[in-house]
Tab-separated table of C-alpha atoms in Angstrom:
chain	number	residue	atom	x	y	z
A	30	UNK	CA	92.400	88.727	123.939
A	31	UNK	CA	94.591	85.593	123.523
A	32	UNK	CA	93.923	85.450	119.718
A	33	UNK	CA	94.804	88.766	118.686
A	34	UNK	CA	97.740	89.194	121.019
A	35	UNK	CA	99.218	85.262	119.329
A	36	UNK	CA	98.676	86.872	116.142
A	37	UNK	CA	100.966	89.996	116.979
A	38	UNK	CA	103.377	87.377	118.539
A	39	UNK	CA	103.596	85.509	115.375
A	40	UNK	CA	103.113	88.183	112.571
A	41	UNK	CA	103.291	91.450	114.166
A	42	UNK	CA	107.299	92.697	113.108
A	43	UNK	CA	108.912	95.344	115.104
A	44	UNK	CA	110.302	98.089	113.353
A	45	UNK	CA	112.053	99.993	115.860
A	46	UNK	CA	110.902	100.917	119.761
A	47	UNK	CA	107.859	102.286	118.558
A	48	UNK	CA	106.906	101.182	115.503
A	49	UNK	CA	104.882	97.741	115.412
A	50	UNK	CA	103.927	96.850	111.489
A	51	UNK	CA	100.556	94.285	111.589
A	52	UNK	CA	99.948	94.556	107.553
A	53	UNK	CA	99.236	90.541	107.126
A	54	UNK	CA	96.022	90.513	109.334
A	55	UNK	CA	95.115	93.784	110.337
A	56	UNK	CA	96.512	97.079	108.359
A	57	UNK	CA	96.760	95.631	104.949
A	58	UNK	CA	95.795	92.490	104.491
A	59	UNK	CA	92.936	91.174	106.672
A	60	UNK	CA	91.852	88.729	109.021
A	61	UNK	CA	88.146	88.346	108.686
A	62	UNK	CA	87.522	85.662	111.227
A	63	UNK	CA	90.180	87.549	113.711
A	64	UNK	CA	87.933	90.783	112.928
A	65	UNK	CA	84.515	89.278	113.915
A	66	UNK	CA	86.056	87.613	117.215
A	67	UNK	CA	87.319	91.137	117.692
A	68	UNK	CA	83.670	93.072	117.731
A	69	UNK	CA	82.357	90.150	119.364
A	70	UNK	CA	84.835	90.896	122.166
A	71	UNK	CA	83.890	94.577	121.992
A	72	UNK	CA	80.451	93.458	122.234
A	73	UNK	CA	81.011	91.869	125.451
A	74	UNK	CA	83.176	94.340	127.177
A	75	UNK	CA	80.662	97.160	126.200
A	76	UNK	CA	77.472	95.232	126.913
A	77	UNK	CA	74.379	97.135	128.817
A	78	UNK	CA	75.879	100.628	127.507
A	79	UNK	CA	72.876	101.501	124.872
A	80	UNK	CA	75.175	101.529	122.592
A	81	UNK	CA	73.321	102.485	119.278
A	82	UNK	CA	76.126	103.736	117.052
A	83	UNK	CA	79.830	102.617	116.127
A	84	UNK	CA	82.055	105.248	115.400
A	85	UNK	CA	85.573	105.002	113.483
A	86	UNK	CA	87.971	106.706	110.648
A	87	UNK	CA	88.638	105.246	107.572
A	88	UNK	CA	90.821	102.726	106.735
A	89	UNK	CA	91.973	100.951	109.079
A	90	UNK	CA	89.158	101.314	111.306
A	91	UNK	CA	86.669	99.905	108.664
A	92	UNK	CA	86.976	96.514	109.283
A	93	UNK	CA	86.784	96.280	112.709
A	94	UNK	CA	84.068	98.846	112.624
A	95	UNK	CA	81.698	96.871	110.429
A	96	UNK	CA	82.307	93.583	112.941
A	97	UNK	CA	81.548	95.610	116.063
A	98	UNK	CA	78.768	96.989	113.955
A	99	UNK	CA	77.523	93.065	113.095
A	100	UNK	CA	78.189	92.283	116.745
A	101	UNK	CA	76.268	95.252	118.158
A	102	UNK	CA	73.332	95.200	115.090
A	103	UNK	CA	73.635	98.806	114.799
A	104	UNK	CA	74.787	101.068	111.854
A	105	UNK	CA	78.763	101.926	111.590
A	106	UNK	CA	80.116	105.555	110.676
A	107	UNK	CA	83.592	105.857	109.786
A	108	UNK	CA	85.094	109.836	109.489
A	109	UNK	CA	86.697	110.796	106.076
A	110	UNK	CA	90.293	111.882	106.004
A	111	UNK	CA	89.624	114.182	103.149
A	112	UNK	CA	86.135	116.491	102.532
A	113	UNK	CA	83.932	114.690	99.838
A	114	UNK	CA	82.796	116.761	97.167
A	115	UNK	CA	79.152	115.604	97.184
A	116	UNK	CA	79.070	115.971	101.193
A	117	UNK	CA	78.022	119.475	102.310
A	118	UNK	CA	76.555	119.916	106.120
A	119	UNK	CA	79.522	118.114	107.989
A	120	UNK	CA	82.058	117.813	111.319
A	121	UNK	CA	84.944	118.572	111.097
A	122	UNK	CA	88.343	118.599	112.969
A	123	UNK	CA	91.824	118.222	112.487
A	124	UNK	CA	94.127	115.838	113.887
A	125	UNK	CA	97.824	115.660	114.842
A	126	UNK	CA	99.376	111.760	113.828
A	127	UNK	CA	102.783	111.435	115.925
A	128	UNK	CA	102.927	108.320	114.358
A	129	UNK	CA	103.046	109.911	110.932
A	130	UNK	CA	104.124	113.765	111.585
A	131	UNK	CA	101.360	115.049	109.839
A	132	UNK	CA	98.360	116.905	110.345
A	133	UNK	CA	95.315	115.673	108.614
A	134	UNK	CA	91.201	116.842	108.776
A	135	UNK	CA	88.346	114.555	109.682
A	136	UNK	CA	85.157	114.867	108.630
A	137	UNK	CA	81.644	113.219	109.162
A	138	UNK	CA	78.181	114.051	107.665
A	139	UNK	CA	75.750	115.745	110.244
A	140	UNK	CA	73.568	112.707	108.932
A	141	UNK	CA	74.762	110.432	110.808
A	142	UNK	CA	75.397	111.532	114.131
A	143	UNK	CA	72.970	113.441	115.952
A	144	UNK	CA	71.958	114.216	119.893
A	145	UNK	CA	71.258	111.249	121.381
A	146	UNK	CA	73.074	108.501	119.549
A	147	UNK	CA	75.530	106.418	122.099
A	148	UNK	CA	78.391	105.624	120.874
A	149	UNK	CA	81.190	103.199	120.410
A	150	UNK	CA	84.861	104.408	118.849
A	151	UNK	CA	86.717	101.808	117.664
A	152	UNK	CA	90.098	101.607	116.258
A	153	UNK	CA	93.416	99.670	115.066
A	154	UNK	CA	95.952	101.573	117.224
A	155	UNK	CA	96.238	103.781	119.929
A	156	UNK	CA	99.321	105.468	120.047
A	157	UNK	CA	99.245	109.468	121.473
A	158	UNK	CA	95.437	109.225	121.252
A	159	UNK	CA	94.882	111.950	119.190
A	160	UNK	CA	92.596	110.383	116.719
A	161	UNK	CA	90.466	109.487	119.493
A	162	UNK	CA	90.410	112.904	120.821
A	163	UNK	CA	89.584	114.363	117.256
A	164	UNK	CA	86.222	111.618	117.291
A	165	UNK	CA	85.218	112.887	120.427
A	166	UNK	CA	85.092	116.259	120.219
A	167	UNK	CA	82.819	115.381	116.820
A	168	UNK	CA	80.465	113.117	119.172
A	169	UNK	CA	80.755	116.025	121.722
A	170	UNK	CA	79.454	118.442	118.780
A	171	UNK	CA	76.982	116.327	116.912
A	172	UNK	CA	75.544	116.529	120.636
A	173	UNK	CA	75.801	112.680	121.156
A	174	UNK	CA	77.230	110.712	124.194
A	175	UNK	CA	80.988	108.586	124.087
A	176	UNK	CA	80.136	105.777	125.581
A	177	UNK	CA	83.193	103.594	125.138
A	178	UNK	CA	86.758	103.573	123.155
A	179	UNK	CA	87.311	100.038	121.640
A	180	UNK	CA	91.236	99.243	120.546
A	181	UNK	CA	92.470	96.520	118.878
A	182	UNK	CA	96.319	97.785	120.113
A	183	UNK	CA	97.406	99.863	122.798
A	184	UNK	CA	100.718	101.420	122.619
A	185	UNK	CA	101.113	100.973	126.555
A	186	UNK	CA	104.698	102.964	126.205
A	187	UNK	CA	103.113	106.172	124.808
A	188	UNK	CA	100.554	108.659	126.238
A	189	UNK	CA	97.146	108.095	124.392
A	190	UNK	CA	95.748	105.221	127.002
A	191	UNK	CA	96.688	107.610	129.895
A	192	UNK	CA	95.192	110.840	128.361
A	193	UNK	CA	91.947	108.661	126.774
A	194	UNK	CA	91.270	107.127	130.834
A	195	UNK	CA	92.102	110.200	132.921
A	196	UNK	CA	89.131	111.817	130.498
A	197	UNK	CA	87.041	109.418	132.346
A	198	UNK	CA	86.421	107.453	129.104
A	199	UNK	CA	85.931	104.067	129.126
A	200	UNK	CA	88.785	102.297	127.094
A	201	UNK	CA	88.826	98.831	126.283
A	202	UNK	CA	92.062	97.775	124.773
A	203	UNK	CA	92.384	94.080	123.436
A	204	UNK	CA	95.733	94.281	123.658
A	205	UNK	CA	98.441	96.331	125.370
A	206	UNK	CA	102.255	96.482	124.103
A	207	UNK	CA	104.476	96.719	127.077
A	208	UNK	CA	107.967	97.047	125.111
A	209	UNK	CA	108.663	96.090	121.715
A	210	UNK	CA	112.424	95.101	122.508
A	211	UNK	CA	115.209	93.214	120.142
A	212	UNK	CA	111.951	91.866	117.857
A	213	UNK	CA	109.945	90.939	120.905
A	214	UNK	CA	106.999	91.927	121.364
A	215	UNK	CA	106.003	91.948	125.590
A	216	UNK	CA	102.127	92.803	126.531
A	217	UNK	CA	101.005	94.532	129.280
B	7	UNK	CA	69.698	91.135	95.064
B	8	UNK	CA	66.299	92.366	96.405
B	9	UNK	CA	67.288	93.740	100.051
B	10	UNK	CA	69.667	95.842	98.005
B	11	UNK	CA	67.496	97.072	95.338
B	12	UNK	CA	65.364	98.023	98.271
B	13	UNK	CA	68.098	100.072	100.491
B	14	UNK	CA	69.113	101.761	97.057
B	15	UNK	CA	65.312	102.717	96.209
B	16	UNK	CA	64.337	103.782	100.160
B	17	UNK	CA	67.592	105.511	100.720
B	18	UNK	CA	69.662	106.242	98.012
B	19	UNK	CA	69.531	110.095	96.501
B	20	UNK	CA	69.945	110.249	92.830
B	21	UNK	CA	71.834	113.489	92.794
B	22	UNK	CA	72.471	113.533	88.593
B	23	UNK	CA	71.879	111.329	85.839
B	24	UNK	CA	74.882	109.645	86.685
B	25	UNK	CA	75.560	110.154	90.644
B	26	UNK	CA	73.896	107.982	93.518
B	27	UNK	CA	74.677	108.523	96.780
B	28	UNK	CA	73.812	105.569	99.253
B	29	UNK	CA	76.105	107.269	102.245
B	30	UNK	CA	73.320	105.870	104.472
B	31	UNK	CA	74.791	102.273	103.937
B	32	UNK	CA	77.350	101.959	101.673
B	33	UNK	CA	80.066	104.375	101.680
B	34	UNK	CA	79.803	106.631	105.015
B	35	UNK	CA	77.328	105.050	106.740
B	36	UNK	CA	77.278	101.267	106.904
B	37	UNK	CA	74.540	98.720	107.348
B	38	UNK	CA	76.540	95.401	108.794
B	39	UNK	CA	74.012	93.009	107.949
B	40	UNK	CA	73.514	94.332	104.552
B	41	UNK	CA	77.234	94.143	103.988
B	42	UNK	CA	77.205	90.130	105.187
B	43	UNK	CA	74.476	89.326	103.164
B	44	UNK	CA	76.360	90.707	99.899
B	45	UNK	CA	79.371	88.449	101.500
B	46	UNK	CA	77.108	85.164	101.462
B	47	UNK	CA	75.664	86.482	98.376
B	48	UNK	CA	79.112	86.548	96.026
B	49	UNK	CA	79.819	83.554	97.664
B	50	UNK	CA	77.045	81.952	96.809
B	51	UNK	CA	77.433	83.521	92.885
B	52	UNK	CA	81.468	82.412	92.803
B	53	UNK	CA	80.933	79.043	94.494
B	54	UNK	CA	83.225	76.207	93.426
B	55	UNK	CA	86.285	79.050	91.767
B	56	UNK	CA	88.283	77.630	94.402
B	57	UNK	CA	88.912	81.417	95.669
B	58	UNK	CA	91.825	82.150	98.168
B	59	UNK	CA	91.610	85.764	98.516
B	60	UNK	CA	89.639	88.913	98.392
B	61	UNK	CA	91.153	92.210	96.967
B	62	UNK	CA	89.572	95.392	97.287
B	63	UNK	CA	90.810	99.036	97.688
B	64	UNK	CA	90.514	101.601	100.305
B	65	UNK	CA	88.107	103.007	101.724
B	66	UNK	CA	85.092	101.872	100.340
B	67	UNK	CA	85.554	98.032	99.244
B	68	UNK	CA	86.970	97.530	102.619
B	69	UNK	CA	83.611	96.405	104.717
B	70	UNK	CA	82.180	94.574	101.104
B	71	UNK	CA	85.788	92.666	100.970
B	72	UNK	CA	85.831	91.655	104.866
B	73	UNK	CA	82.273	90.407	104.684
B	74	UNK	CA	83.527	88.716	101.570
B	75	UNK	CA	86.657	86.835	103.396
B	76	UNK	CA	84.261	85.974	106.457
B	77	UNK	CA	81.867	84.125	103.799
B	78	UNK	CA	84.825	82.420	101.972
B	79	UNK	CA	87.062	82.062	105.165
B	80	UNK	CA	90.164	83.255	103.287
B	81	UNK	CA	92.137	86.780	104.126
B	82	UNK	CA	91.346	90.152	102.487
B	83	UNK	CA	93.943	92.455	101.152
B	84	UNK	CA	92.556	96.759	99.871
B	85	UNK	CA	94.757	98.043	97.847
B	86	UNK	CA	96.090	101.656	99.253
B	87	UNK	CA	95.363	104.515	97.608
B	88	UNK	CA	99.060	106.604	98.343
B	89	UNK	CA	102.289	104.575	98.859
B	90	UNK	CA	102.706	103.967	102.796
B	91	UNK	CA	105.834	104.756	104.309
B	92	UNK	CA	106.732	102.007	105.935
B	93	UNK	CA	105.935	99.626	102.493
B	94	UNK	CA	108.939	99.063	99.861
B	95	UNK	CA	108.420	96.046	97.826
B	96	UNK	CA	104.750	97.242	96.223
B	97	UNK	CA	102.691	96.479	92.920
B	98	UNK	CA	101.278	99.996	91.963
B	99	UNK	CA	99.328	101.014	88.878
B	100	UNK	CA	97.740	104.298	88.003
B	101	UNK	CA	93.992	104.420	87.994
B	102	UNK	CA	91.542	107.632	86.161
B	103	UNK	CA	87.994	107.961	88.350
B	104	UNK	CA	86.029	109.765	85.500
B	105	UNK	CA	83.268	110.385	88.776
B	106	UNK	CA	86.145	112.322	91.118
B	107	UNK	CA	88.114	113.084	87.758
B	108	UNK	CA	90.998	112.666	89.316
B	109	UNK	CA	94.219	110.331	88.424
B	110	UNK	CA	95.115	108.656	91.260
B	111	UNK	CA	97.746	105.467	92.543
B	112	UNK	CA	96.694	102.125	94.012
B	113	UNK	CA	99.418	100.025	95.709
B	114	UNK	CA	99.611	96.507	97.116
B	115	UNK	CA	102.215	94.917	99.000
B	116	UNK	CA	103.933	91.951	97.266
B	117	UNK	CA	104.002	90.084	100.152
B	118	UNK	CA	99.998	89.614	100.073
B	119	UNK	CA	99.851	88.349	96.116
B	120	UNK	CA	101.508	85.789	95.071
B	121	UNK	CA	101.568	82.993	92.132
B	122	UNK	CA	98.750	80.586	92.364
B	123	UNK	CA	96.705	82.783	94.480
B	124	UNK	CA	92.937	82.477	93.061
B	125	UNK	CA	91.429	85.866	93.223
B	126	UNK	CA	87.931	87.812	93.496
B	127	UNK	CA	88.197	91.478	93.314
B	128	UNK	CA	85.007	93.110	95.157
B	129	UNK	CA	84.313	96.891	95.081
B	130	UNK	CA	81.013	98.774	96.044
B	131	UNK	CA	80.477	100.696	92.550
B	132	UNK	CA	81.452	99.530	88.684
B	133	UNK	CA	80.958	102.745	86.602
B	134	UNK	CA	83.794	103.468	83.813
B	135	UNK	CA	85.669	100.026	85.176
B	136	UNK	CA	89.156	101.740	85.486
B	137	UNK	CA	89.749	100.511	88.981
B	138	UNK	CA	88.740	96.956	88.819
B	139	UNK	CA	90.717	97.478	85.836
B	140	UNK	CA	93.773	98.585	87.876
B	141	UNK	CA	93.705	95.715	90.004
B	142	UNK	CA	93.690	93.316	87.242
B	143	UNK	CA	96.605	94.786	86.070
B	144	UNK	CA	97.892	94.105	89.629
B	145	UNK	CA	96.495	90.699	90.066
B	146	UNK	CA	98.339	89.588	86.382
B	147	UNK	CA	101.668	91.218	87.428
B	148	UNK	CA	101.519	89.419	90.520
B	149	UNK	CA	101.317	86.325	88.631
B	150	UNK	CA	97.532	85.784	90.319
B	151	UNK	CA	94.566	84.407	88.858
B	152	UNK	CA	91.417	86.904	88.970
B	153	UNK	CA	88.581	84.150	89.287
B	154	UNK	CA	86.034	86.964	89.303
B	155	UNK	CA	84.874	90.461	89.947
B	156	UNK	CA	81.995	90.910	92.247
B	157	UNK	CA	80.282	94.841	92.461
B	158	UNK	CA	77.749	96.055	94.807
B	159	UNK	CA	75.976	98.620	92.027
B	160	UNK	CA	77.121	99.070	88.755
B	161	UNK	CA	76.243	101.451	86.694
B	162	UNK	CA	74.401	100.040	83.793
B	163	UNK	CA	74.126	103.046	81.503
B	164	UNK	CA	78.304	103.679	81.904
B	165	UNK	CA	80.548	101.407	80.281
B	166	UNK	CA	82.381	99.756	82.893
B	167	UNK	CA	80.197	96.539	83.117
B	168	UNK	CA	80.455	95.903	79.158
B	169	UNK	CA	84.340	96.273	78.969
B	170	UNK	CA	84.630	93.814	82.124
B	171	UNK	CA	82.712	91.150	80.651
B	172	UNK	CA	84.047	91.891	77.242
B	173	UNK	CA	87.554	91.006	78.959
B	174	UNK	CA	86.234	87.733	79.662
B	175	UNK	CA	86.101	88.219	83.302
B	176	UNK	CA	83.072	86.745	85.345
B	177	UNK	CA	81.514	90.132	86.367
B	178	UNK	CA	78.508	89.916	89.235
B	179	UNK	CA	76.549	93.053	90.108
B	180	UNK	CA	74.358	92.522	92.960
B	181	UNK	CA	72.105	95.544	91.831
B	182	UNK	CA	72.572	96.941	88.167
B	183	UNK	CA	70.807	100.501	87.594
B	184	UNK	CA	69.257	101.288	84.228
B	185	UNK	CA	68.442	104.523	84.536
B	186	UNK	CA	68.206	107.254	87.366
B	187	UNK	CA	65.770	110.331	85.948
B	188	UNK	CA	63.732	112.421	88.085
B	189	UNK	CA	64.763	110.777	91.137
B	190	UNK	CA	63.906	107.513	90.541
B	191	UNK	CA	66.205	104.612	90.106
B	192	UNK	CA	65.480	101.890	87.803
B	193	UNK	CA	67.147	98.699	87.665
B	194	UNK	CA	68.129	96.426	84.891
């Protein structure tokens, strides 16, 4: 996706090998137009799947959540990172950030996801692909089909893409870092 | 706004006098065209403030404020609820939630605030008014002018909607309740 990978060019800054900080249009501060090109792109690339649900953690995922949501017309569910008081019947499962070094829960309301939905994960980053992992195995329990992985960026150097495809998944990342290099950014 | 009054009185679950939950479309679950008609909608309501930029916080505010940029065409920026590692040069400001009664820190990046920048906070609930009152606090330090706060549902029988307007700031609530007793919402 020419857009979002000029926008990395120009904005993105490189913090060290693996570390790739996108605050002014994508962590932080946002990029509405760039969002709703992005889940117009996901619409595309996941057309003809059924897809009846979009699937993503809070807070990054949000906003690209609610455009793939806009693009698909179908509701958007994004897992907590901490238990809500007033939620009671729920998914949960705990995920490892590299990217971080911490460990934190997810959780999602049995409400939302049940047996049958098809659904679209989307996310900012994909890094060691654990996050995506932890969302699955909550589709896999709410008894609901993965039909797709939508990422804005793939860290091409590290493991997650790999892991994500050899589980047969369907991954659709909009774009790839090769190397992040002396401040340069180079895409798969 | 009727389509909201609507969602709020089909699906929304008075669980006390004072608690609503909408999870079904607000704050867990999200319904995308819902959230781009409230964009068009404060648009429409803060026409002609010559409005640069949208700040909302995490997690909540952060489909409300994107739908918000897309109708305005100018970035978002959420406030984070816990200091990010990787950000140094922050506005933060300490904000009470009498719902979660809890004391909690909101932080913005300087980078994304500056002098001259016209600003409308959005947020999905207004109850006691201590965030919105927060990021005032952040907008003036910032040197930024807050052209308006726009809410999804405020709470008409807390206090949060008087003190905002009392402040002289342009406060739009797309849906105000009046009262919420034997599971029945009333609006104002």
């Amino acid at each position: 996706m020419e857009f979002l990978r000029s926008k990395i060019k120009e904005e993105g800054r490189v913090i060290n090998a693996t570390t790739l900080k996108v605050d002014s249009f994508l962590n932080h501060q946002l990029d509405p137009q760039l969002m709703l090109e992005m889940g117009k792109e996901f619409k595309k690339r996941f057309e003809g799947k059924g897809i009846n649900k979009i699937l993503t953690i809070e807070a990054s995922g949000i906003a690209i959540g609610i455009m793939a949501g806009l693009a698909f017309d179908v509701p958007v569910v994004f897992a907590k990172k901490k238990k809500p008081s007033t939620m009671s019947d729920m998914y949960c499962t705990t995920v490892h950030s590299f990217t971080k070094k911490i460990d934190y829960d997810i959780c999602l309301s049995k409400e939302f996801l049940k047996p049958g939905d098809r659904v679209l994960v989307v996310d900012d980053f994909l890094a060691m692909g654990n996050a995506i992992i932890g969302l699955e195995k909550i589709v896999a329990e709410a008894g609901a089909e993965l039909c797709g992985v939508g990422i804005a960026i793939e860290k091409g150097f590290q493991e997650g893409g790999r892991i994500i495809r050899d589980r047969g998944i369907h991954l659709e990342s909009l774009a790839i870092l090769d190397t992040m290099e002396k401040d340069e950014v180079k895409f798969l």
